[in-house]
PDB file of C-alpha atoms in Angstrom:
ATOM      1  CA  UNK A  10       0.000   0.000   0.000  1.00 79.00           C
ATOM      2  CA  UNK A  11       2.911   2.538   0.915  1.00 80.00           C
ATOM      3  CA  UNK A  12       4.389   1.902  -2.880  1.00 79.00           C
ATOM      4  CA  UNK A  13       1.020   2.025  -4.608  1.00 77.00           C
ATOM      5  CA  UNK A  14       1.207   6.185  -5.361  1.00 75.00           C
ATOM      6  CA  UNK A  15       4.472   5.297  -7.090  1.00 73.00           C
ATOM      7  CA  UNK A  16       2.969   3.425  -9.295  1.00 77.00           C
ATOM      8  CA  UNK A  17       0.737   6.422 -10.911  1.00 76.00           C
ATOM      9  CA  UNK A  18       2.931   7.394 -13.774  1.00 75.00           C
ATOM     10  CA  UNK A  19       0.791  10.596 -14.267  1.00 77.00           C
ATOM     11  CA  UNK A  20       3.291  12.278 -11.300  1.00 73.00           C
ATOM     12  CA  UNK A  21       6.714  11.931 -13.816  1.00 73.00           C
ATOM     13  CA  UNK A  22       8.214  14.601 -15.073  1.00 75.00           C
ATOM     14  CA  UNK A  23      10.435  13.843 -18.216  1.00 73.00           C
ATOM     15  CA  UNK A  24      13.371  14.179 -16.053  1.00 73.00           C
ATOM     16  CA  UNK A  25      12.009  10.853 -14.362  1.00 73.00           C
ATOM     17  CA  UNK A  26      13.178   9.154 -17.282  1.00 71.00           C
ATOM     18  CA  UNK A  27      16.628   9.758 -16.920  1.00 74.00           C
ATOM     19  CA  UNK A  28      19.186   7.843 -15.128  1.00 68.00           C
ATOM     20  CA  UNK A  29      20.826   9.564 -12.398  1.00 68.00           C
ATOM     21  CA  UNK A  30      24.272  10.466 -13.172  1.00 67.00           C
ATOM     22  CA  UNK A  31      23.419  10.675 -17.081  1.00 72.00           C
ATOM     23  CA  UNK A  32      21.913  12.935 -19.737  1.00 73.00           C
ATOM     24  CA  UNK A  33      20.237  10.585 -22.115  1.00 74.00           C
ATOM     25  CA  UNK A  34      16.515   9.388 -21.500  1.00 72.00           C
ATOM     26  CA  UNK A  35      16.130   5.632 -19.892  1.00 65.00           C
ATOM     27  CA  UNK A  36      15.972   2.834 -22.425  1.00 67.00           C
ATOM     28  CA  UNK A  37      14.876  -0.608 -21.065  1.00 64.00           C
ATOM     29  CA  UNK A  38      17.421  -3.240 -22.019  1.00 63.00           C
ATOM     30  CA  UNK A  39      17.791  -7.049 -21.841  1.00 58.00           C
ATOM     31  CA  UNK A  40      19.836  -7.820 -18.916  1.00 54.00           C
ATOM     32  CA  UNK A  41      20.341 -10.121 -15.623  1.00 51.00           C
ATOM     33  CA  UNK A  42      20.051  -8.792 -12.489  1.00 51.00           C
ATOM     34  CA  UNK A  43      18.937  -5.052 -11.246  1.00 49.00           C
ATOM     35  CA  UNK A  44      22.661  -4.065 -11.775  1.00 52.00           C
ATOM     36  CA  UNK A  45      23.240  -5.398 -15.091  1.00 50.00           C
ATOM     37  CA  UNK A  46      26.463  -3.575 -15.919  1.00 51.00           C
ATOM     38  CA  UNK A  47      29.290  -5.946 -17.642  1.00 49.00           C
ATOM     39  CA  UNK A  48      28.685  -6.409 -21.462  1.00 53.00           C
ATOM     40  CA  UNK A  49      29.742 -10.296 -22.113  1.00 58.00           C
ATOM     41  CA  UNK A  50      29.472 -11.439 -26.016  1.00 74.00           C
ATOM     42  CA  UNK A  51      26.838 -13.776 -25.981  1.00 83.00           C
ATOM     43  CA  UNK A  52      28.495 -16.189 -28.997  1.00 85.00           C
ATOM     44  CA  UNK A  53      31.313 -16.581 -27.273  1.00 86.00           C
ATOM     45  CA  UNK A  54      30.110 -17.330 -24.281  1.00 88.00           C
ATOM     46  CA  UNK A  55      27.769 -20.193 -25.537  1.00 90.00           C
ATOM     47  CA  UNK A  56      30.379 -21.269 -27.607  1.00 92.00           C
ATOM     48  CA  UNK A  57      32.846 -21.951 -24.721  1.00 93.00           C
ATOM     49  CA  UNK A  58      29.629 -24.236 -23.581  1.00 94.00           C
ATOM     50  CA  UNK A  59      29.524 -25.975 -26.360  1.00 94.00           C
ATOM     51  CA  UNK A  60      33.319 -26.732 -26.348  1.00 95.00           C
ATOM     52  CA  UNK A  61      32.440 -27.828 -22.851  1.00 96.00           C
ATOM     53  CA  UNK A  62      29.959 -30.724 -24.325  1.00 96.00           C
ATOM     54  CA  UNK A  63      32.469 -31.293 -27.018  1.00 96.00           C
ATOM     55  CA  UNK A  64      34.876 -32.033 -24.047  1.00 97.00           C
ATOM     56  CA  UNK A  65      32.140 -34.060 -22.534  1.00 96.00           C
ATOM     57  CA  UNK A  66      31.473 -36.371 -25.331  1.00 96.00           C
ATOM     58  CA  UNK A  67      35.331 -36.569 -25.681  1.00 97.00           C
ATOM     59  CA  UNK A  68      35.954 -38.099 -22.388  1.00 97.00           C
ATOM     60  CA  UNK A  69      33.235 -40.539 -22.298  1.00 96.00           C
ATOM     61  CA  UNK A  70      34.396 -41.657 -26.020  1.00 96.00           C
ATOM     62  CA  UNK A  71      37.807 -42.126 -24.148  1.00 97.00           C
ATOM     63  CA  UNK A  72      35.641 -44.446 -21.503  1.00 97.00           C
ATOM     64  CA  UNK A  73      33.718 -46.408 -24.007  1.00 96.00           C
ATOM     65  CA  UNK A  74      30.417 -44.615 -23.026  1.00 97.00           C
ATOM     66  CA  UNK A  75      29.491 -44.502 -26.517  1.00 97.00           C
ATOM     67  CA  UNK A  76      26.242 -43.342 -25.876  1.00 96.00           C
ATOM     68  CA  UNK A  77      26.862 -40.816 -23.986  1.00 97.00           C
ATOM     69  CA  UNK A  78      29.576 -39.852 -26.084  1.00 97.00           C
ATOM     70  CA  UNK A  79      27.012 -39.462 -29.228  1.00 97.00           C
ATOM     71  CA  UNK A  80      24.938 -37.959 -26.932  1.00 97.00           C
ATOM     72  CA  UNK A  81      26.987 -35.026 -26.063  1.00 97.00           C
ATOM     73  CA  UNK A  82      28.477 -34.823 -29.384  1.00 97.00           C
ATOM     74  CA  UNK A  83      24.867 -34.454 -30.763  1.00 97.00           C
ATOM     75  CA  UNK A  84      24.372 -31.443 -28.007  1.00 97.00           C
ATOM     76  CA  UNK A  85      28.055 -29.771 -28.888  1.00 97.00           C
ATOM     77  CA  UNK A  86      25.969 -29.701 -32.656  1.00 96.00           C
ATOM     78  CA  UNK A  87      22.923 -27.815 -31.307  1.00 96.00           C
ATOM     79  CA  UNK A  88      24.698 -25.053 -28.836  1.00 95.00           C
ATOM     80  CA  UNK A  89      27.334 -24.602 -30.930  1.00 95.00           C
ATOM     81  CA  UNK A  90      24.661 -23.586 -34.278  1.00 95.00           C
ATOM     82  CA  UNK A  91      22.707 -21.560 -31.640  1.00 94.00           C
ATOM     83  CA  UNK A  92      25.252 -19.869 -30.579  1.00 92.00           C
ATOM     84  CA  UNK A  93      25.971 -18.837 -34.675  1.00 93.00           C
ATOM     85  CA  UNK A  94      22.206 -18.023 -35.013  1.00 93.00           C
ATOM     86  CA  UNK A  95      22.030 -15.906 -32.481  1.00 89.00           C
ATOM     87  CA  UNK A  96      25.228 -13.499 -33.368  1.00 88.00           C
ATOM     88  CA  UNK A  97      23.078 -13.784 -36.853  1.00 87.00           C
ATOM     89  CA  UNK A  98      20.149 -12.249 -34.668  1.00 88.00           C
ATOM     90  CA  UNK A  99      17.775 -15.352 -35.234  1.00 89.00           C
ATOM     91  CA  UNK A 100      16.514 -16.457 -32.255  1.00 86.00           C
ATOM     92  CA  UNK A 101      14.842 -20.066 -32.142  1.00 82.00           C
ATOM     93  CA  UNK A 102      14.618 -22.068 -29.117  1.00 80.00           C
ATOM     94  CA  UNK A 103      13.240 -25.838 -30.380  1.00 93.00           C
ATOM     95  CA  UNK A 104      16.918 -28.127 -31.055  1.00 94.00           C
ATOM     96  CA  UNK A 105      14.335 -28.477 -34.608  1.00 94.00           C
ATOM     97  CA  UNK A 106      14.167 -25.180 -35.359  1.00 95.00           C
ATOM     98  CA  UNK A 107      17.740 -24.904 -34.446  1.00 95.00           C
ATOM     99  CA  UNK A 108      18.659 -27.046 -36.659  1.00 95.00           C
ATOM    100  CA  UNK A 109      16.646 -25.770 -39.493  1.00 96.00           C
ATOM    101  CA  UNK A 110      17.729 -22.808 -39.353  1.00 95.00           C
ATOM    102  CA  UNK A 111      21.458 -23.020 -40.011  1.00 95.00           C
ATOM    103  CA  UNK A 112      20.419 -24.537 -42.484  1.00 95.00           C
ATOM    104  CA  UNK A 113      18.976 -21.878 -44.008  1.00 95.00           C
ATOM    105  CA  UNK A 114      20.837 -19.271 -42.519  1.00 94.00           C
ATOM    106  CA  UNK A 115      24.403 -20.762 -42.391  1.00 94.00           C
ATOM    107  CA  UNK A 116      24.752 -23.817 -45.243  1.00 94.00           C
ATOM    108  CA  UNK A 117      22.333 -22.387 -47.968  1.00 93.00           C
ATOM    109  CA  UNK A 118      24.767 -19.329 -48.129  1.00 90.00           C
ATOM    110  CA  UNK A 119      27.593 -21.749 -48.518  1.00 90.00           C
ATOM    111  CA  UNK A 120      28.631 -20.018 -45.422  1.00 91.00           C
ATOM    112  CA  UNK A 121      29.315 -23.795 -43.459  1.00 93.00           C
ATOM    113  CA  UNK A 122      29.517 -27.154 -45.798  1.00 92.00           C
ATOM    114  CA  UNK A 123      28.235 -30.082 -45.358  1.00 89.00           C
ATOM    115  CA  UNK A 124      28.403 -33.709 -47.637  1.00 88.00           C
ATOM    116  CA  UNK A 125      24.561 -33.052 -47.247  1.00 90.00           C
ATOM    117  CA  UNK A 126      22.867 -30.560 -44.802  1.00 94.00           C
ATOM    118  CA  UNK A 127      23.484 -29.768 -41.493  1.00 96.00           C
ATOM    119  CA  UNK A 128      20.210 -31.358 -40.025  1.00 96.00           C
ATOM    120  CA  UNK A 129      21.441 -34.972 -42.179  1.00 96.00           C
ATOM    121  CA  UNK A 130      24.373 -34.532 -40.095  1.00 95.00           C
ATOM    122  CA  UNK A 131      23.411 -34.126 -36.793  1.00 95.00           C
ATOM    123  CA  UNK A 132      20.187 -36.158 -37.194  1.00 96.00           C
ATOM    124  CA  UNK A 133      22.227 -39.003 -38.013  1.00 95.00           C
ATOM    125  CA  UNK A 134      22.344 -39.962 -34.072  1.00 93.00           C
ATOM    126  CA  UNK A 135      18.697 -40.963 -35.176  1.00 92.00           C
ATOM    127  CA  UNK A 136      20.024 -43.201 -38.244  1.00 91.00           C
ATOM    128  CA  UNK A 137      22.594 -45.054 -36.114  1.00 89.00           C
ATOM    129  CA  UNK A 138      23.009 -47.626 -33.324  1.00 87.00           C
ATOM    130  CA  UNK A 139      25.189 -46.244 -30.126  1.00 88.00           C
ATOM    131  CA  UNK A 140      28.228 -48.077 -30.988  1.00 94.00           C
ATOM    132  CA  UNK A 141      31.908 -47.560 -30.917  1.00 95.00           C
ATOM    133  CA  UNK A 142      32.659 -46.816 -34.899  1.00 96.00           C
ATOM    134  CA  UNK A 143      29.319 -43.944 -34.740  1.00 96.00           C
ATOM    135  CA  UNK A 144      30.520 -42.687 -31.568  1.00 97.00           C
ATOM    136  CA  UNK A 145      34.196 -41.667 -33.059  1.00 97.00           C
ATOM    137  CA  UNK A 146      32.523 -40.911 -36.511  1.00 96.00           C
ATOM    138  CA  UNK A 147      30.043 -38.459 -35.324  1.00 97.00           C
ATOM    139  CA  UNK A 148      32.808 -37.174 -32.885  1.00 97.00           C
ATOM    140  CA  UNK A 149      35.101 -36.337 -35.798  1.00 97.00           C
ATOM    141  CA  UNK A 150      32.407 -34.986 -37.482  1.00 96.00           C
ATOM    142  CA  UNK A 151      31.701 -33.034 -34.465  1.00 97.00           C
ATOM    143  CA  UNK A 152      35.614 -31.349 -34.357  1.00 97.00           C
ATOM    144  CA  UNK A 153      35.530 -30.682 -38.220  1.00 96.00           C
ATOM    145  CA  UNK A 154      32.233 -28.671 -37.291  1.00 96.00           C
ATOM    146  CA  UNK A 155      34.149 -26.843 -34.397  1.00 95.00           C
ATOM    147  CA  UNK A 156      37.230 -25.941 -36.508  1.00 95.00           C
ATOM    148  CA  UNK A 157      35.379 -24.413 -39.173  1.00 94.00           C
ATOM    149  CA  UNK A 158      33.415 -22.417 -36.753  1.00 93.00           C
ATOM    150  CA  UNK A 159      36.840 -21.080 -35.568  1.00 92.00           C
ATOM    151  CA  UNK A 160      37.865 -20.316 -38.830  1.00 92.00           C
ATOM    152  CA  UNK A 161      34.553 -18.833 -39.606  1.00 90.00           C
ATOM    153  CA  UNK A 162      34.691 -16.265 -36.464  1.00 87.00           C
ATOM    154  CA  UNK A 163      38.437 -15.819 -37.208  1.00 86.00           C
ATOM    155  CA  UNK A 164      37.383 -14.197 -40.751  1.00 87.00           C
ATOM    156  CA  UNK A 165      34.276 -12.344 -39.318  1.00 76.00           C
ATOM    157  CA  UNK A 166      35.462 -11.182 -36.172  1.00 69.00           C
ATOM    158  CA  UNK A 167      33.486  -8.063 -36.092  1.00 60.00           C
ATOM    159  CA  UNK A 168      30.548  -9.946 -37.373  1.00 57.00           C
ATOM    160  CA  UNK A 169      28.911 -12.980 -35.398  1.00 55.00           C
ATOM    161  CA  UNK A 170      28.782 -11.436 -32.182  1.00 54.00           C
ATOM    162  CA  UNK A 171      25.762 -10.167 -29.579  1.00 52.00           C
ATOM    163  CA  UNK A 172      26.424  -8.228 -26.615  1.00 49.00           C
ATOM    164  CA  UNK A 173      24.092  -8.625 -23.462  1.00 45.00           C
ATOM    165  CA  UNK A 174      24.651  -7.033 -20.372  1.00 45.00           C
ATOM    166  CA  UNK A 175      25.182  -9.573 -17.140  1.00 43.00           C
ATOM    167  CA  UNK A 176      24.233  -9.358 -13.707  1.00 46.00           C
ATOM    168  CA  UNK A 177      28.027  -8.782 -12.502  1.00 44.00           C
ATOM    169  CA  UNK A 178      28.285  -4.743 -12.131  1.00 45.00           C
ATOM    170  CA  UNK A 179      27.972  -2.261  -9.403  1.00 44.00           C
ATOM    171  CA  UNK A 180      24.798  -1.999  -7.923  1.00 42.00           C
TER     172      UNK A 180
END
């Protein structure tokens, strides 16, 4: 009850909308956290997670956990072409639609190769029984993927990226 007049926007005056300590007028932006003042790149960011699952399905390869292995490998596929879609501004959310769209947004502009598509590639954990030769196939196929990522951000390195502010700041 003691907060509900502040609620009654009809009491701003335009100098309301400005951030103390600044001239400009208050713009709401994505962000963690009331303090939200470190800008991380996105991309990178969910790439290193990716690498992460890449590591993943690389050690339980190592322990014979095919599996696992294929199933880590087949997530290392998904974050990593999120991660490309989103410095590319598409957002998508479904591992489908994920899929789909680097596709179209990444191998249709001969941007990434493939010896088909991307979604033949990854979808061929669906194709395959969880055995030792699939497991190191789809793992390779899964590090050729990663390299030419690399090389992809090394020759676009303004491009490909999406800034967010994070909930480490002052505050």
């Amino acid at each position: 009850q003691l907060l509900k007049p502040l609620a009654d926007p009809t009491s701003l005056s335009s100098g309301d909308f400005i951030d103390w300590g600044q001239n400009e007028k208050f713009r709401t932006e994505i962000g963690v956290g009331e303090c939200a003042g470190v800008m991380i790149d996105l991309v990178a960011t969910l790439l290193l997670e990716a690498e992460e699952k890449a590591e993943n399905a690389e050690d339980t390869l190592r322990q014979e956990l095919y599996a696992d292995s294929i199933y880590h490998t087949y997530a290392a596929f998904v974050s990593t072409a999120k991660a490309l879609l989103l410095g590319k501004q598409v957002h998508c959310n479904t591992q489908a639609g994920i899929i789909s769209d680097f596709d179209k947004h990444f191998v249709e502009s001969g941007e990434f190769r493939f010896p088909e598509t991307f979604k033949e590639e990854v979808l061929k954990i669906n194709k395959q029984e969880p055995g030792a030769e699939f497991a190191r196939t789809y793992y390779q196929s899964l590090q050729k993927f990663l390299q030419d990522v690399k090389t992809f951000r090394d020759k676009h390195p303004g491009e490909n990226k999406q800034s967010v502010k994070s909930g480490i700041g002052e505050g």
